């Protein structure tokens, strides 16, 4: 699971959960992969992201906790190539392989195995 | 199929793509190879995802991420997060009639630009009418023949050839 994917996930598919966002990340194995850098793609992504959730997510992983990202996405940030490369790395190149996602409201855990979060619910939960 | 999406419509290269019911990942992998910036494959079936995972590892594809989730109960947070949605939905059978249309609905929720999907030619009139009601632009891009191996007991022949339409849909609220 990439941090970009985490940005789009909620647990409010569970009946009793209102927002369920952001999900907490508890990782036991993280891997870094190489993805071609495409600045225009990253710029377009930034328009759709919940940026504060990205900033919070990186503090939960050893692989990214020392990466410094700006608090606000200013126009300067969006034009700064070094910054876009950093953002590219965080969003697309860091993957949680084993671990779990945790619902902030109920504590319900969603396991991540082989990089794939299992978001399926039991019948009672929907 | 994927080549048409890219060369005729420019819907893959540099796009965010979701593959609903990704199965072994054929469409996800194809999209990644044609330059999609990010692909999210969603399937409900663990074995399918396992195969998909192995295929991605073998081919060293790093732009595809996967989720195990019910495509018919997607969280609203995924809405409009993708430019393009590709899918090869299960065809409705006796027991889950209309599942392909439920997939299509889910695809239209996720996408801002285009949804590509396959549906039986015999349902074309119905699909065009439903899309018209939804305010969705539907275009049959190609007609294909699809060979379904006889996996179901009630199939008498070894395999059946069915005619399938390959569609491009445009969600109503761009
Ligand atoms: C016809 S296969 C297509 C597989 C792949 N896209 C391909 O073209 O080879 C349909 C896929 O949809 C998946 N599927 C069926 N119902 C689903 C649901 N409710 N949510 C998510 N995936 C589902 C199945 O597990 C299967 O992998």
Short mmCIF file of N, CA and C in Angstrom, two decimals, chain A residues 1-13 21 31 33-36 38 41 44-45 48 91-92 95 97 113-120 126, chain B residues 13-16 35-40 43-45 49-50 53-54 62-70 73-78 80-83 112:
data_model
loop_
_atom_site.label_atom_id
_atom_site.label_comp_id
_atom_site.label_asym_id
_atom_site.label_seq_id
_atom_site.Cartn_x
_atom_site.Cartn_y
_atom_site.Cartn_z
N UNK A 1 0.83 -1.20 0.00
CA UNK A 1 0.00 0.00 0.00
C UNK A 1 0.87 1.26 0.00
N UNK A 2 0.63 2.07 -1.00
CA UNK A 2 1.35 3.33 -1.10
C UNK A 2 0.67 4.37 -0.23
N UNK A 3 1.42 5.42 0.13
CA UNK A 3 0.84 6.47 0.97
C UNK A 3 -0.24 7.22 0.19
N UNK A 4 -0.11 7.27 -1.13
CA UNK A 4 -1.17 7.87 -1.95
C UNK A 4 -2.49 7.11 -1.77
N UNK A 5 -2.40 5.79 -1.74
CA UNK A 5 -3.61 4.99 -1.58
C UNK A 5 -4.23 5.23 -0.21
N UNK A 6 -3.38 5.28 0.81
CA UNK A 6 -3.85 5.53 2.17
C UNK A 6 -4.67 6.82 2.23
N UNK A 7 -4.26 7.81 1.44
CA UNK A 7 -4.94 9.11 1.44
C UNK A 7 -6.41 9.01 1.02
N UNK A 8 -6.74 7.96 0.30
CA UNK A 8 -8.10 7.83 -0.24
C UNK A 8 -8.96 6.84 0.54
N UNK A 9 -8.40 6.30 1.63
CA UNK A 9 -9.14 5.23 2.33
C UNK A 9 -9.79 5.71 3.61
N UNK A 10 -11.02 5.25 3.83
CA UNK A 10 -11.71 5.53 5.08
C UNK A 10 -12.33 4.23 5.59
N UNK A 11 -12.72 4.26 6.85
CA UNK A 11 -13.42 3.09 7.40
C UNK A 11 -14.90 3.41 7.56
N UNK A 12 -15.37 4.50 6.96
CA UNK A 12 -16.80 4.79 7.15
C UNK A 12 -17.71 3.92 6.29
N UNK A 13 -17.11 2.88 5.69
CA UNK A 13 -17.95 1.82 5.12
C UNK A 13 -18.57 1.00 6.26
N UNK A 21 -11.55 8.64 9.26
CA UNK A 21 -10.47 9.19 8.44
C UNK A 21 -9.64 10.15 9.26
N UNK A 31 8.62 -1.30 2.11
CA UNK A 31 9.57 -1.48 1.02
C UNK A 31 9.62 -0.21 0.19
N UNK A 33 10.30 1.32 -3.61
CA UNK A 33 10.38 0.91 -5.02
C UNK A 33 10.76 2.13 -5.85
N UNK A 34 11.17 1.89 -7.10
CA UNK A 34 11.49 2.99 -8.01
C UNK A 34 10.31 3.24 -8.95
N UNK A 35 9.90 4.47 -9.00
CA UNK A 35 8.84 4.86 -9.94
C UNK A 35 9.36 6.06 -10.72
N UNK A 36 9.14 6.07 -12.04
CA UNK A 36 9.60 7.20 -12.86
C UNK A 36 8.96 8.49 -12.38
N UNK A 38 7.42 12.03 -12.75
CA UNK A 38 6.69 12.82 -13.74
C UNK A 38 6.11 14.04 -13.02
N UNK A 41 2.49 15.04 -13.42
CA UNK A 41 1.57 14.10 -12.76
C UNK A 41 1.45 14.42 -11.27
N UNK A 44 -0.60 17.52 -10.67
CA UNK A 44 -2.05 17.27 -10.81
C UNK A 44 -2.58 16.52 -9.59
N UNK A 45 -1.76 15.59 -9.07
CA UNK A 45 -2.18 14.83 -7.89
C UNK A 45 -2.41 15.75 -6.69
N UNK A 48 -5.67 17.10 -5.64
CA UNK A 48 -6.72 16.19 -5.16
C UNK A 48 -6.44 15.62 -3.78
N UNK A 91 4.72 9.67 -1.94
CA UNK A 91 3.40 9.19 -2.39
C UNK A 91 3.46 7.85 -3.10
N UNK A 92 4.51 7.65 -3.91
CA UNK A 92 4.50 6.51 -4.83
C UNK A 92 5.58 5.46 -4.58
N UNK A 95 6.11 1.77 0.21
CA UNK A 95 4.95 0.87 0.27
C UNK A 95 4.94 0.07 1.57
N UNK A 97 4.18 -3.13 3.26
CA UNK A 97 3.99 -4.50 2.78
C UNK A 97 3.22 -5.34 3.81
N UNK A 113 -1.47 -7.43 4.00
CA UNK A 113 -0.57 -8.55 3.72
C UNK A 113 -0.12 -8.46 2.28
N UNK A 114 1.15 -8.74 2.05
CA UNK A 114 1.72 -8.64 0.70
C UNK A 114 1.37 -7.30 0.06
N UNK A 115 1.32 -6.27 0.87
CA UNK A 115 1.05 -4.94 0.33
C UNK A 115 -0.40 -4.64 0.06
N UNK A 116 -1.29 -5.59 0.37
CA UNK A 116 -2.70 -5.39 0.02
C UNK A 116 -3.57 -5.23 1.27
N UNK A 117 -4.11 -4.04 1.50
CA UNK A 117 -5.03 -3.88 2.63
C UNK A 117 -6.32 -4.66 2.37
N UNK A 118 -6.77 -5.35 3.40
CA UNK A 118 -8.04 -6.07 3.29
C UNK A 118 -9.12 -5.23 3.95
N UNK A 119 -9.94 -4.59 3.12
CA UNK A 119 -10.96 -3.69 3.63
C UNK A 119 -12.35 -4.35 3.69
N UNK A 120 -12.38 -5.67 3.52
CA UNK A 120 -13.69 -6.34 3.55
C UNK A 120 -14.24 -6.35 4.97
N UNK A 126 -21.93 -3.91 8.23
CA UNK A 126 -22.45 -3.04 7.15
C UNK A 126 -23.94 -2.71 7.31
N UNK B 13 -1.90 7.27 -20.45
CA UNK B 13 -0.56 7.80 -20.16
C UNK B 13 -0.65 9.01 -19.23
N UNK B 14 0.07 8.93 -18.11
CA UNK B 14 0.07 10.04 -17.15
C UNK B 14 -1.24 10.22 -16.40
N UNK B 15 -2.09 9.22 -16.44
CA UNK B 15 -3.39 9.32 -15.76
C UNK B 15 -3.41 8.49 -14.49
N UNK B 16 -4.39 8.80 -13.65
CA UNK B 16 -4.68 7.94 -12.50
C UNK B 16 -5.77 6.99 -12.94
N UNK B 35 1.92 3.63 -19.42
CA UNK B 35 2.36 4.90 -18.85
C UNK B 35 1.46 5.54 -17.81
N UNK B 36 0.45 4.80 -17.32
CA UNK B 36 -0.39 5.37 -16.26
C UNK B 36 0.50 5.77 -15.09
N UNK B 37 0.22 6.92 -14.48
CA UNK B 37 1.05 7.40 -13.39
C UNK B 37 0.83 6.61 -12.11
N UNK B 38 -0.37 6.11 -11.96
CA UNK B 38 -0.75 5.37 -10.76
C UNK B 38 -1.98 4.54 -11.10
N UNK B 39 -1.95 3.28 -10.70
CA UNK B 39 -3.09 2.40 -10.95
C UNK B 39 -3.51 1.76 -9.63
N UNK B 40 -4.80 1.75 -9.34
CA UNK B 40 -5.31 1.04 -8.17
C UNK B 40 -6.19 -0.10 -8.64
N UNK B 43 -10.16 -5.75 -6.01
CA UNK B 43 -10.87 -7.02 -6.20
C UNK B 43 -11.30 -7.54 -4.84
N UNK B 44 -12.30 -8.39 -4.86
CA UNK B 44 -12.85 -8.92 -3.61
C UNK B 44 -12.19 -10.26 -3.29
N UNK B 45 -11.56 -10.86 -4.29
CA UNK B 45 -11.12 -12.25 -4.19
C UNK B 45 -9.64 -12.37 -3.86
N UNK B 49 -6.14 -11.69 -6.19
CA UNK B 49 -5.17 -10.67 -5.81
C UNK B 49 -3.78 -11.27 -5.64
N UNK B 50 -3.74 -12.50 -5.15
CA UNK B 50 -2.47 -13.20 -5.01
C UNK B 50 -1.77 -13.35 -6.35
N UNK B 53 -0.63 -10.02 -7.53
CA UNK B 53 0.60 -9.62 -6.82
C UNK B 53 1.83 -10.30 -7.45
N UNK B 54 1.70 -11.61 -7.72
CA UNK B 54 2.82 -12.32 -8.32
C UNK B 54 3.14 -11.79 -9.71
N UNK B 62 5.84 -1.11 -10.71
CA UNK B 62 5.81 -0.45 -9.40
C UNK B 62 4.75 0.64 -9.29
N UNK B 63 3.96 0.85 -10.33
CA UNK B 63 2.97 1.92 -10.24
C UNK B 63 1.58 1.41 -9.88
N UNK B 64 1.46 0.09 -9.70
CA UNK B 64 0.14 -0.48 -9.40
C UNK B 64 0.03 -0.79 -7.90
N UNK B 65 -1.03 -0.32 -7.29
CA UNK B 65 -1.32 -0.66 -5.90
C UNK B 65 -2.63 -1.46 -5.90
N UNK B 66 -2.82 -2.27 -4.86
CA UNK B 66 -4.02 -3.12 -4.86
C UNK B 66 -4.78 -3.01 -3.54
N UNK B 67 -6.08 -3.25 -3.63
CA UNK B 67 -6.94 -3.24 -2.45
C UNK B 67 -7.88 -4.42 -2.52
N UNK B 68 -8.11 -5.05 -1.36
CA UNK B 68 -9.16 -6.07 -1.31
C UNK B 68 -10.41 -5.39 -0.75
N UNK B 69 -11.39 -5.26 -1.62
CA UNK B 69 -12.57 -4.48 -1.25
C UNK B 69 -13.73 -4.91 -2.12
N UNK B 70 -14.95 -4.70 -1.62
CA UNK B 70 -16.14 -4.98 -2.41
C UNK B 70 -16.43 -3.79 -3.31
N UNK B 73 -19.45 -1.70 -2.66
CA UNK B 73 -19.57 -0.94 -1.42
C UNK B 73 -18.29 -0.12 -1.21
N UNK B 74 -17.97 0.72 -2.18
CA UNK B 74 -16.74 1.51 -2.10
C UNK B 74 -16.96 2.73 -1.21
N UNK B 75 -15.93 3.14 -0.45
CA UNK B 75 -16.11 4.32 0.40
C UNK B 75 -16.19 5.58 -0.47
N UNK B 76 -16.98 6.56 -0.03
CA UNK B 76 -17.13 7.80 -0.81
C UNK B 76 -15.80 8.53 -1.01
N UNK B 77 -14.82 8.23 -0.12
CA UNK B 77 -13.53 8.92 -0.24
C UNK B 77 -12.82 8.60 -1.55
N UNK B 78 -13.21 7.53 -2.22
CA UNK B 78 -12.56 7.19 -3.50
C UNK B 78 -13.20 7.93 -4.68
N UNK B 80 -14.24 10.21 -7.51
CA UNK B 80 -13.58 11.21 -8.36
C UNK B 80 -12.08 11.30 -8.10
N UNK B 81 -11.49 10.22 -7.57
CA UNK B 81 -10.05 10.20 -7.34
C UNK B 81 -9.29 9.72 -8.56
N UNK B 82 -9.98 9.30 -9.61
CA UNK B 82 -9.30 8.73 -10.78
C UNK B 82 -9.75 9.43 -12.06
N UNK B 83 -8.81 9.53 -13.00
CA UNK B 83 -9.19 10.07 -14.30
C UNK B 83 -9.98 9.00 -15.05
N UNK B 112 -13.33 10.79 -13.21
CA UNK B 112 -13.70 12.14 -13.63
C UNK B 112 -13.85 12.22 -15.14
#
